[in-house]
mmCIF file of C-alpha atoms and ligand atoms in Angstrom:
data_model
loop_
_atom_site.group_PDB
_atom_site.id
_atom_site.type_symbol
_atom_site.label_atom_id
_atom_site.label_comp_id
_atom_site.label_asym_id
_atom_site.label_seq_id
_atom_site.Cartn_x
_atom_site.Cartn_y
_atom_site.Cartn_z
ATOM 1 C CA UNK A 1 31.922 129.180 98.353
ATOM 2 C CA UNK A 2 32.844 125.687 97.202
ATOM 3 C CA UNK A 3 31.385 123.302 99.816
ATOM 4 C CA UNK A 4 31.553 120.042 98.076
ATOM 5 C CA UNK A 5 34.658 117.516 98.635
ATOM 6 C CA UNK A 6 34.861 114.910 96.784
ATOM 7 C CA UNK A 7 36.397 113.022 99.567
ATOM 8 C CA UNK A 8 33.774 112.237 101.171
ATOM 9 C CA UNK A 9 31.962 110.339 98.231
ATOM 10 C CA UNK A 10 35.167 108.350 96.654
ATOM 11 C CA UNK A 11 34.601 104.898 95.659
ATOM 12 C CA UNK A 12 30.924 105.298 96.038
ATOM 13 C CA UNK A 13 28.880 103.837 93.433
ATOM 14 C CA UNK A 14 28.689 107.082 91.293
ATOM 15 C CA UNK A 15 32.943 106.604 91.127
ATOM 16 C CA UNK A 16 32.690 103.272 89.821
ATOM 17 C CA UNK A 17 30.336 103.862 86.690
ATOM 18 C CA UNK A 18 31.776 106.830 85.610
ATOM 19 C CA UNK A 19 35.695 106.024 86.274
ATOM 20 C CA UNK A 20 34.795 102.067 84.404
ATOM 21 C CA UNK A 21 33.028 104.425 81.366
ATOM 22 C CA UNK A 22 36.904 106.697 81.654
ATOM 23 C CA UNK A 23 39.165 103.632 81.768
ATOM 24 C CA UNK A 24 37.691 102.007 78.350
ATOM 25 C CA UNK A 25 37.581 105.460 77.049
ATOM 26 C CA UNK A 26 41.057 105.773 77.397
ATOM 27 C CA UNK A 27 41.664 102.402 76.333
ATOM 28 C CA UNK A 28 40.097 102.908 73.546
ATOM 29 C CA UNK A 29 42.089 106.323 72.847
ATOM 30 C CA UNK A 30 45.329 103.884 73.206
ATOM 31 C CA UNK A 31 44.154 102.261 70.685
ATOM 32 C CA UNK A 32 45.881 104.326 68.063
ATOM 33 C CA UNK A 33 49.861 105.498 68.195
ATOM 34 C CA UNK A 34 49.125 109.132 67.791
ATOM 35 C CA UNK A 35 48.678 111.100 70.714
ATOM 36 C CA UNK A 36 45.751 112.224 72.490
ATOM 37 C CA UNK A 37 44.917 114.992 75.154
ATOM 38 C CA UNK A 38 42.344 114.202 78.337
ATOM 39 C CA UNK A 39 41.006 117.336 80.196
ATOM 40 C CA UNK A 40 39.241 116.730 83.317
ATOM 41 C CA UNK A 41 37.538 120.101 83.960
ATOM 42 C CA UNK A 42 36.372 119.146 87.459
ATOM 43 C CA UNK A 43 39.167 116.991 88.655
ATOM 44 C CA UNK A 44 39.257 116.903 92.067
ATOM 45 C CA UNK A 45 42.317 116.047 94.057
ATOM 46 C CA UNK A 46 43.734 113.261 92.462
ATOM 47 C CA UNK A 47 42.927 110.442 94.615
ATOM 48 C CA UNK A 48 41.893 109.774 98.426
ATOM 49 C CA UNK A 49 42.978 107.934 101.091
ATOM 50 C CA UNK A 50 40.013 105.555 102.208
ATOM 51 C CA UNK A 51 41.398 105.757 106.309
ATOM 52 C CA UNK A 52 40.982 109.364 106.159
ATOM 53 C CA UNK A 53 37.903 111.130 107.871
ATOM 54 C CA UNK A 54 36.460 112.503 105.038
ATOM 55 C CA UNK A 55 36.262 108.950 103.223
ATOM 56 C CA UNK A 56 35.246 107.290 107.060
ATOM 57 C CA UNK A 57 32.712 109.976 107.945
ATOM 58 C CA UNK A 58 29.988 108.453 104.953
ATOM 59 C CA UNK A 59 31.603 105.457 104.143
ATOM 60 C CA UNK A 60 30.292 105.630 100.830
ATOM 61 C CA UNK A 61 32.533 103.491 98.957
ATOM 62 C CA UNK A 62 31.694 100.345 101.698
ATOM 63 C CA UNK A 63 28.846 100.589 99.624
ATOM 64 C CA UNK A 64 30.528 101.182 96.210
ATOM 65 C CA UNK A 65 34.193 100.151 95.121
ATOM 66 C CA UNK A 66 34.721 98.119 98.336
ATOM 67 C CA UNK A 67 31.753 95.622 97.033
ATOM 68 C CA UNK A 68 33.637 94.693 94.500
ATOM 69 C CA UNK A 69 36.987 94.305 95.654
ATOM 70 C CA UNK A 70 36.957 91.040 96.902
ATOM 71 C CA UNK A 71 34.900 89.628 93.896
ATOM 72 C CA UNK A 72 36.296 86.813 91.972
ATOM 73 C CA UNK A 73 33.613 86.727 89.603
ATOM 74 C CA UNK A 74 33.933 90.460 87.776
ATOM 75 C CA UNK A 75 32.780 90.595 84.320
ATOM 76 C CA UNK A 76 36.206 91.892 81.880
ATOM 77 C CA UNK A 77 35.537 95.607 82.537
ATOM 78 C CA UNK A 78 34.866 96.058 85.969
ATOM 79 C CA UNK A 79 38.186 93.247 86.543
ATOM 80 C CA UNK A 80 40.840 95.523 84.884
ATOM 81 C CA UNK A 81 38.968 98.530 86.888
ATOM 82 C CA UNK A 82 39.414 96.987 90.108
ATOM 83 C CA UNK A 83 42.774 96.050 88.788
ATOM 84 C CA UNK A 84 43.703 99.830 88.217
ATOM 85 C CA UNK A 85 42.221 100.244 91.863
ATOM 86 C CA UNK A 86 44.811 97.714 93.621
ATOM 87 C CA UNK A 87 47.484 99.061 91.255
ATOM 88 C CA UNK A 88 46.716 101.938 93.256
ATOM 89 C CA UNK A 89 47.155 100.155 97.015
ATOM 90 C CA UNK A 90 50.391 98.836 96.009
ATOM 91 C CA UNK A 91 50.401 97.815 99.841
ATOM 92 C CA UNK A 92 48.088 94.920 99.122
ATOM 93 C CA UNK A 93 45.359 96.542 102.131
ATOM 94 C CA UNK A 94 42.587 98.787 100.481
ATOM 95 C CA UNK A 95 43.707 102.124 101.614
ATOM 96 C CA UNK A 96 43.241 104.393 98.722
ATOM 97 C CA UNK A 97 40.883 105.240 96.427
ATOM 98 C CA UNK A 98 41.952 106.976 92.806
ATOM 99 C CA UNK A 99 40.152 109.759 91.568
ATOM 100 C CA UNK A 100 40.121 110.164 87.579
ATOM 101 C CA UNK A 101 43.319 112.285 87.281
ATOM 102 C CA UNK A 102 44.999 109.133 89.025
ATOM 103 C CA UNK A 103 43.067 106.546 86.897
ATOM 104 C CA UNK A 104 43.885 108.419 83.575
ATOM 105 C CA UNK A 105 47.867 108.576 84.781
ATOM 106 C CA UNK A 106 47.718 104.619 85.141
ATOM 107 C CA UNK A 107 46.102 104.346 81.744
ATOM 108 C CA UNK A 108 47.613 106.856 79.365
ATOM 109 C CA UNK A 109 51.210 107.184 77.466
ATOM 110 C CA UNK A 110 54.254 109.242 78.303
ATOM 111 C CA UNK A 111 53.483 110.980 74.763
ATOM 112 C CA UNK A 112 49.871 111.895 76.107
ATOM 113 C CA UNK A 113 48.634 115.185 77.353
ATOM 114 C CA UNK A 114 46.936 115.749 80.886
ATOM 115 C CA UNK A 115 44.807 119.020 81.651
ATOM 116 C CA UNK A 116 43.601 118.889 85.130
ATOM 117 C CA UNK A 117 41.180 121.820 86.619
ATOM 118 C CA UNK A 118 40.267 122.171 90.127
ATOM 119 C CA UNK A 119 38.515 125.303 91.285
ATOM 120 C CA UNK A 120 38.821 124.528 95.449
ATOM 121 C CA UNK A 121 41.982 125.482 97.068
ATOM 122 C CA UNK A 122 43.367 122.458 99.049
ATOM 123 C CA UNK A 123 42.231 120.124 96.192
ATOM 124 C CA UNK A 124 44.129 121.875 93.917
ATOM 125 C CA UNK A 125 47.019 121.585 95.969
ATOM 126 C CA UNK A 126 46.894 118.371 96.872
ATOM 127 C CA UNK A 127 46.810 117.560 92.791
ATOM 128 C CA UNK A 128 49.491 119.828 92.235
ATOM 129 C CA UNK A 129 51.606 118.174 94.493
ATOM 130 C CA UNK A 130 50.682 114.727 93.152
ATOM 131 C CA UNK A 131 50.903 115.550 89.486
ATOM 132 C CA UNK A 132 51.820 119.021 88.675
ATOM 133 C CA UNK A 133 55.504 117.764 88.248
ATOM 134 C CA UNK A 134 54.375 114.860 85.980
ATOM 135 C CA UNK A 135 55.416 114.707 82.758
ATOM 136 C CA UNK A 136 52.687 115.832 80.036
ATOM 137 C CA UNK A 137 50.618 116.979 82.783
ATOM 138 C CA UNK A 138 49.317 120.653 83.393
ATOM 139 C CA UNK A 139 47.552 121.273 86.861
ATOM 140 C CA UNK A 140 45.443 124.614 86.630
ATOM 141 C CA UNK A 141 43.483 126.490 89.282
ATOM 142 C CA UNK A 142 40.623 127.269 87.842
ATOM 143 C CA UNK A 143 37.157 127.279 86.950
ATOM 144 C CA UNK A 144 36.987 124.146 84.231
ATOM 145 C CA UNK A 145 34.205 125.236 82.449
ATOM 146 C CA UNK A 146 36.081 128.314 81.126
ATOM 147 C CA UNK A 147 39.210 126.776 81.219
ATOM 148 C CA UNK A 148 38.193 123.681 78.739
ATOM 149 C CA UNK A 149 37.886 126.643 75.797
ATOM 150 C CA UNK A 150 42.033 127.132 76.384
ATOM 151 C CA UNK A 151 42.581 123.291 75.635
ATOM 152 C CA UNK A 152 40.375 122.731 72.277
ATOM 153 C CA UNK A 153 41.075 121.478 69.402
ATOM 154 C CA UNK A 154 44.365 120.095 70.740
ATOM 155 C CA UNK A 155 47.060 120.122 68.634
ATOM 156 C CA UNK A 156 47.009 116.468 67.930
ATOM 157 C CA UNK A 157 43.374 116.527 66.891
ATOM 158 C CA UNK A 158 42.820 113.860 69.634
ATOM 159 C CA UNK A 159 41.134 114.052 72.824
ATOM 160 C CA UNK A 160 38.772 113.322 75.454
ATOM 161 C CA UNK A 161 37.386 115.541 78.206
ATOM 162 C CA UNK A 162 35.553 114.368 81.376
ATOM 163 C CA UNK A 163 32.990 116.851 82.993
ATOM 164 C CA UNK A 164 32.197 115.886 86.136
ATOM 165 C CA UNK A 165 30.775 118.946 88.552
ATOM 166 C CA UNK A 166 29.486 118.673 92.043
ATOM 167 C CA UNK A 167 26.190 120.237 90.824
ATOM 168 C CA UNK A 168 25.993 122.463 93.571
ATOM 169 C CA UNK A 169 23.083 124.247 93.147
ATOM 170 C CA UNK A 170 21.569 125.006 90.204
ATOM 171 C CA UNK A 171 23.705 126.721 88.031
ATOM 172 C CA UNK A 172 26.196 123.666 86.680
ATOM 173 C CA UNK A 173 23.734 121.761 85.079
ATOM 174 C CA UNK A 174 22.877 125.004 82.682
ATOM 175 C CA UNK A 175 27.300 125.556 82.547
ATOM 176 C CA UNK A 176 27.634 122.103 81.554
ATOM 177 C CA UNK A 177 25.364 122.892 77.987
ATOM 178 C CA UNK A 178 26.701 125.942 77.103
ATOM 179 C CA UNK A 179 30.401 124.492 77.703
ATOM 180 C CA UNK A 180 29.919 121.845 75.737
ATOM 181 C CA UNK A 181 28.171 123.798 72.937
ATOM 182 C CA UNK A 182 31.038 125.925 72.803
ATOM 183 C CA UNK A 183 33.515 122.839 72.982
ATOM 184 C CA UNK A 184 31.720 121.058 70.284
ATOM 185 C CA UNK A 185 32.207 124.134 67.834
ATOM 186 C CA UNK A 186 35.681 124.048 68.158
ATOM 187 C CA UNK A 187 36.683 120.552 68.527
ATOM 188 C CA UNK A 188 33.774 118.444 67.164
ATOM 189 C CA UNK A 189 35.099 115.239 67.052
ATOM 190 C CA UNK A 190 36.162 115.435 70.324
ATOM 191 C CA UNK A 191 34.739 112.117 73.073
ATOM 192 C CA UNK A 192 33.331 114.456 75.621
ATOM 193 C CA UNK A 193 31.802 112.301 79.345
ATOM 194 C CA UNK A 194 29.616 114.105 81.277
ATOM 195 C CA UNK A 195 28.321 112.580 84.774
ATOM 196 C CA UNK A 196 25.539 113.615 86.254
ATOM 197 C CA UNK A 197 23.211 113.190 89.746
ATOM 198 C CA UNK A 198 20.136 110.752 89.825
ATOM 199 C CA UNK A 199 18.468 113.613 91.752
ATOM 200 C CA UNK A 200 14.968 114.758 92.029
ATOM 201 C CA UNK A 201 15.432 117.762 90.176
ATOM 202 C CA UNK A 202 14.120 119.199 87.038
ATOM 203 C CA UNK A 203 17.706 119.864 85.684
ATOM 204 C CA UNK A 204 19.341 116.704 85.991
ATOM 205 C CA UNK A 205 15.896 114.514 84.526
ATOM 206 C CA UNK A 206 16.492 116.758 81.751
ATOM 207 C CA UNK A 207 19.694 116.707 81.048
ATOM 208 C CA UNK A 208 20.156 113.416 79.063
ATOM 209 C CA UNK A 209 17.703 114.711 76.809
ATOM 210 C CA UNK A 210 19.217 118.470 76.202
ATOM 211 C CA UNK A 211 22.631 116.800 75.802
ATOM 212 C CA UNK A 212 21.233 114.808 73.073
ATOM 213 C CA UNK A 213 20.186 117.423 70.946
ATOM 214 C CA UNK A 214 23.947 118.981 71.074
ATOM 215 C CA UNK A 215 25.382 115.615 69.875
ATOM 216 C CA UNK A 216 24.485 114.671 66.122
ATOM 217 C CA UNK A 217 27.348 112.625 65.343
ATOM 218 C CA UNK A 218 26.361 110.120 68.292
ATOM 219 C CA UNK A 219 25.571 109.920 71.883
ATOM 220 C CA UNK A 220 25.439 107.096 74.623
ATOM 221 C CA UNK A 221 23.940 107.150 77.980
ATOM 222 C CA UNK A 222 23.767 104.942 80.626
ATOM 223 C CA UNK A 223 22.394 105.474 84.111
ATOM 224 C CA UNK A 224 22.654 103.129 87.245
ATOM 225 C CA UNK A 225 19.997 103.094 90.146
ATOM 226 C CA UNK A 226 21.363 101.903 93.312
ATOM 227 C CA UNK A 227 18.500 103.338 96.286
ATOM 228 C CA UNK A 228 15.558 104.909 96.711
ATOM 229 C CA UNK A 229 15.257 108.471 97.588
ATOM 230 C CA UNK A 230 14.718 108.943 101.059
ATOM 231 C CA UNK A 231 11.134 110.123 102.040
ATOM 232 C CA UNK A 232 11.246 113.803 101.087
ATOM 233 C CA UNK A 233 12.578 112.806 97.757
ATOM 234 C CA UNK A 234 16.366 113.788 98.836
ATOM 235 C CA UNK A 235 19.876 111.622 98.161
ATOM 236 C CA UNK A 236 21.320 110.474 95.846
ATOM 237 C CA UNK A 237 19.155 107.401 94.017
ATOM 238 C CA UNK A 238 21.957 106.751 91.224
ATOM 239 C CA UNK A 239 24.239 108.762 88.606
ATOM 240 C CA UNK A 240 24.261 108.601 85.115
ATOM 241 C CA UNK A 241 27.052 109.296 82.345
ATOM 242 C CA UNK A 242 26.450 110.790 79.222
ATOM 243 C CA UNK A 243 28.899 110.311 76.301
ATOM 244 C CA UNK A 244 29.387 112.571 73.197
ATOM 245 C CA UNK A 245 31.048 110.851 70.379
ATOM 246 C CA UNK A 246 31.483 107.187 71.868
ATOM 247 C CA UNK A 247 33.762 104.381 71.076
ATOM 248 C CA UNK A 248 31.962 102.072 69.284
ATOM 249 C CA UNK A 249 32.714 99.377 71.788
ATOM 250 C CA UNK A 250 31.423 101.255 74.814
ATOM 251 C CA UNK A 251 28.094 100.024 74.418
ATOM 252 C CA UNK A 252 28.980 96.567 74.436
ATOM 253 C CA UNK A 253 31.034 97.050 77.733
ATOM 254 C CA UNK A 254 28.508 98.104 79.539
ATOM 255 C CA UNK A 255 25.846 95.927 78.543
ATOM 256 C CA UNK A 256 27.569 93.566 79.831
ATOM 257 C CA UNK A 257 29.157 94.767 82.800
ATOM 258 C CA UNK A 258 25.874 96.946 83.854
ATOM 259 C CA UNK A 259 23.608 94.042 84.784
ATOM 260 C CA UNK A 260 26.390 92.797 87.330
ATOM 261 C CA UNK A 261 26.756 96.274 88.864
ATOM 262 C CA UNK A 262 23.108 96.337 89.457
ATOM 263 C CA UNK A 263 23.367 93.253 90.896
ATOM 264 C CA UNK A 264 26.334 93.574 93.259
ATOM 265 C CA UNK A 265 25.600 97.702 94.348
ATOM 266 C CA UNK A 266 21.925 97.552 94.136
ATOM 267 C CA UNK A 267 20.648 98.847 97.688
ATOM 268 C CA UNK A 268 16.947 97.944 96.894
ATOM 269 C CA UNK A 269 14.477 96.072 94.763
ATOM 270 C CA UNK A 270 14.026 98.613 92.179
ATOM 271 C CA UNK A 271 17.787 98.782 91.388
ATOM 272 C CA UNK A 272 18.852 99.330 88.351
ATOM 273 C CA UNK A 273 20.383 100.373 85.147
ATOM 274 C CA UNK A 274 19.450 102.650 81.496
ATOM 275 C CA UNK A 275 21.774 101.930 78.804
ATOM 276 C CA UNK A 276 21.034 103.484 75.404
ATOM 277 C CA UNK A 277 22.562 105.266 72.135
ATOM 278 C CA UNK A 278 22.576 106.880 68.972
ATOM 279 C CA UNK A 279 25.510 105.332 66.932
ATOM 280 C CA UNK A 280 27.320 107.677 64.413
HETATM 281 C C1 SAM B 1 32.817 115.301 91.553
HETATM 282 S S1 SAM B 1 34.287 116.114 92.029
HETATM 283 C C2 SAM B 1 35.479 115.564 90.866
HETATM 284 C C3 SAM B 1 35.887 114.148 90.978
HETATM 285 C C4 SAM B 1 36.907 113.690 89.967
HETATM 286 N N1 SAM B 1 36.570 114.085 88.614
HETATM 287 C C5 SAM B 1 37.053 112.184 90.035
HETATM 288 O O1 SAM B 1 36.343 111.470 89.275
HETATM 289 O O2 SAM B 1 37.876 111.697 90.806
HETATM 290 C C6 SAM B 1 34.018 117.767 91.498
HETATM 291 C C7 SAM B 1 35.186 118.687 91.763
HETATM 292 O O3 SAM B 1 34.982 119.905 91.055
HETATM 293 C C8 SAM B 1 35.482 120.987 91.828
HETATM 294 N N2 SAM B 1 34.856 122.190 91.257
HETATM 295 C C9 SAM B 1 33.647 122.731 91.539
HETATM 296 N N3 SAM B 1 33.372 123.729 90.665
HETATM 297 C C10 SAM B 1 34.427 123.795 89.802
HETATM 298 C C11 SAM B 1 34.717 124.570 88.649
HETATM 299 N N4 SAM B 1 33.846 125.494 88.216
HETATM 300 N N5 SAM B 1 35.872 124.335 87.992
HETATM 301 C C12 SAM B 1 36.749 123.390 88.418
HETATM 302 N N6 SAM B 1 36.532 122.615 89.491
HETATM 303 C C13 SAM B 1 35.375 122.807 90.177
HETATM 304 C C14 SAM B 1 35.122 120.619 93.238
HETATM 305 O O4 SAM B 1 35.960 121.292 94.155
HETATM 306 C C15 SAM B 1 35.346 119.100 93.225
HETATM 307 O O5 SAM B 1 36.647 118.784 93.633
#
């Protein structure tokens, strides 16, 4: 039973790091003529509209993506991010909010692939209906840590994949290391972005640390604290992304753009951000 929607949390502060760490991904995978193939294993519906209940009920991304909207001061990053997000609100009024399958469709070429998995029913069909027509897009329904197996190496030798669970439970954070073990054997050079909860839990303080040891050829990780905890030690204090096989720029980025998002999304006084790596 798939409780999670990720309507409810769009835009909120966990969005922004890891869809700022996708768009210079992809950017970076643009960077070259020859085509590439993204797989989003846990994509979600596509995007979400920010007046519906869901997104009204927590208001989570008042508190995320909204805080930066009306900034004129955005370092270069987190400017063409919120640039992607208006391109989204063609409108003008903040209305929608788009999820990574809609962020990667701004960003990537009409020669690109798109893999898209979404395990719960009306998520998958509002994605299909969004993008299941588009052109070099697939929309599956399915579990995306078996399905990412299908997709690698692609055919291009190209690609980036985005794992980004709801962690409900316990058992994702355990499917997340044996996926990517598997994915790394068959596609090693592969740029692989996993997010994960700032949770008090022994799985997700851990796994940073197991994902490093799968990722020889270079890791980065960066982490942003927004809150504290409340006083039972539940909700959500921050997310972190981990990246296998990083563009060599991405560490720049964020060092830069990190210290602003602590700044501008922080919630309390011990805000704030992790940023390290293991270059190639
Ligand atoms: C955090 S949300 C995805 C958000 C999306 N990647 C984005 O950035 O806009 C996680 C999604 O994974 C879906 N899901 C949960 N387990 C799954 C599985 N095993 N395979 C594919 N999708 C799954 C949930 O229904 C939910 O929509």
């Amino acid at each position: 039973m798939l409780a999670y929607r990720h309507a409810f949390h769009a835009g909120n502060h966990a969005d922004v790091l890891k869809h700022l760490v996708l768009m210079r991904v992809l950017q970076h995978m643009n960077g070259k003529d020859k085509p590439y193939r993204f797989v989003d294993t846990h994509a979600g519906a596509g995007g979400y509209s920010l007046e519906g209940r869901y997104a009204q009920k927590k208001g989570e991304f008042e508190l995320g993506v909204a805080r930066l909207w009306e900034r004129d001061d955005l370092p270069p990053a987190l400017s063409e991010y919120v640039a992607l997000v208006r391109q989204f609100n063609p409108e003008g009024a903040f209305e929608q909010y788009p999820g990574s399958p809609a962020l990667a469709r701004m960003l990537m070429r009409p020669t690109d692939q798109m893999r898209l998995f979404e395990l719960h029913p009306t998520d998958h069909r509002i994605l299909e209906a969004y993008l299941g027509a588009a052109k070099g897009a697939e929309v599956m329904h399915g579990d995306g840590f078996d399905g990412l197996k299908g997709q690698l190496p692609p055919s291009s030798r190209r690609g980036a994949v985005l794992i980004d669970p709801s962690y409900e439970g316990h058992g994702d954070y355990a499917r997340v290391i044996a996926c990517l073990r598997d994915a790394l054997q068959r596609f090693a050079e592969g740029v692989y972005m996993v997010w994960y909860p700032q949770v008090q839990k022994v799985e997700a303080a851990e796994l940073p640390r197991r994902l490093e040891a799968l990722a020889p050829k270079g890791w980065l990780h960066a982490r942003l604290t927004v809150q504290k905890p409340d006083n039972k030690g539940f909700g959500l204090a921050g997310s972190g992304v981990f990246v296998i096989n990083p563009p060599y720029t991405l560490h720049d980025t964020l060092a830069a753009e990190l210290p602003y998002l602590v700044e501008v999304l922080g919630q309390y006084d011990g805000a704030g951000f992790v940023l390290d790596q293991r270059p190639a």
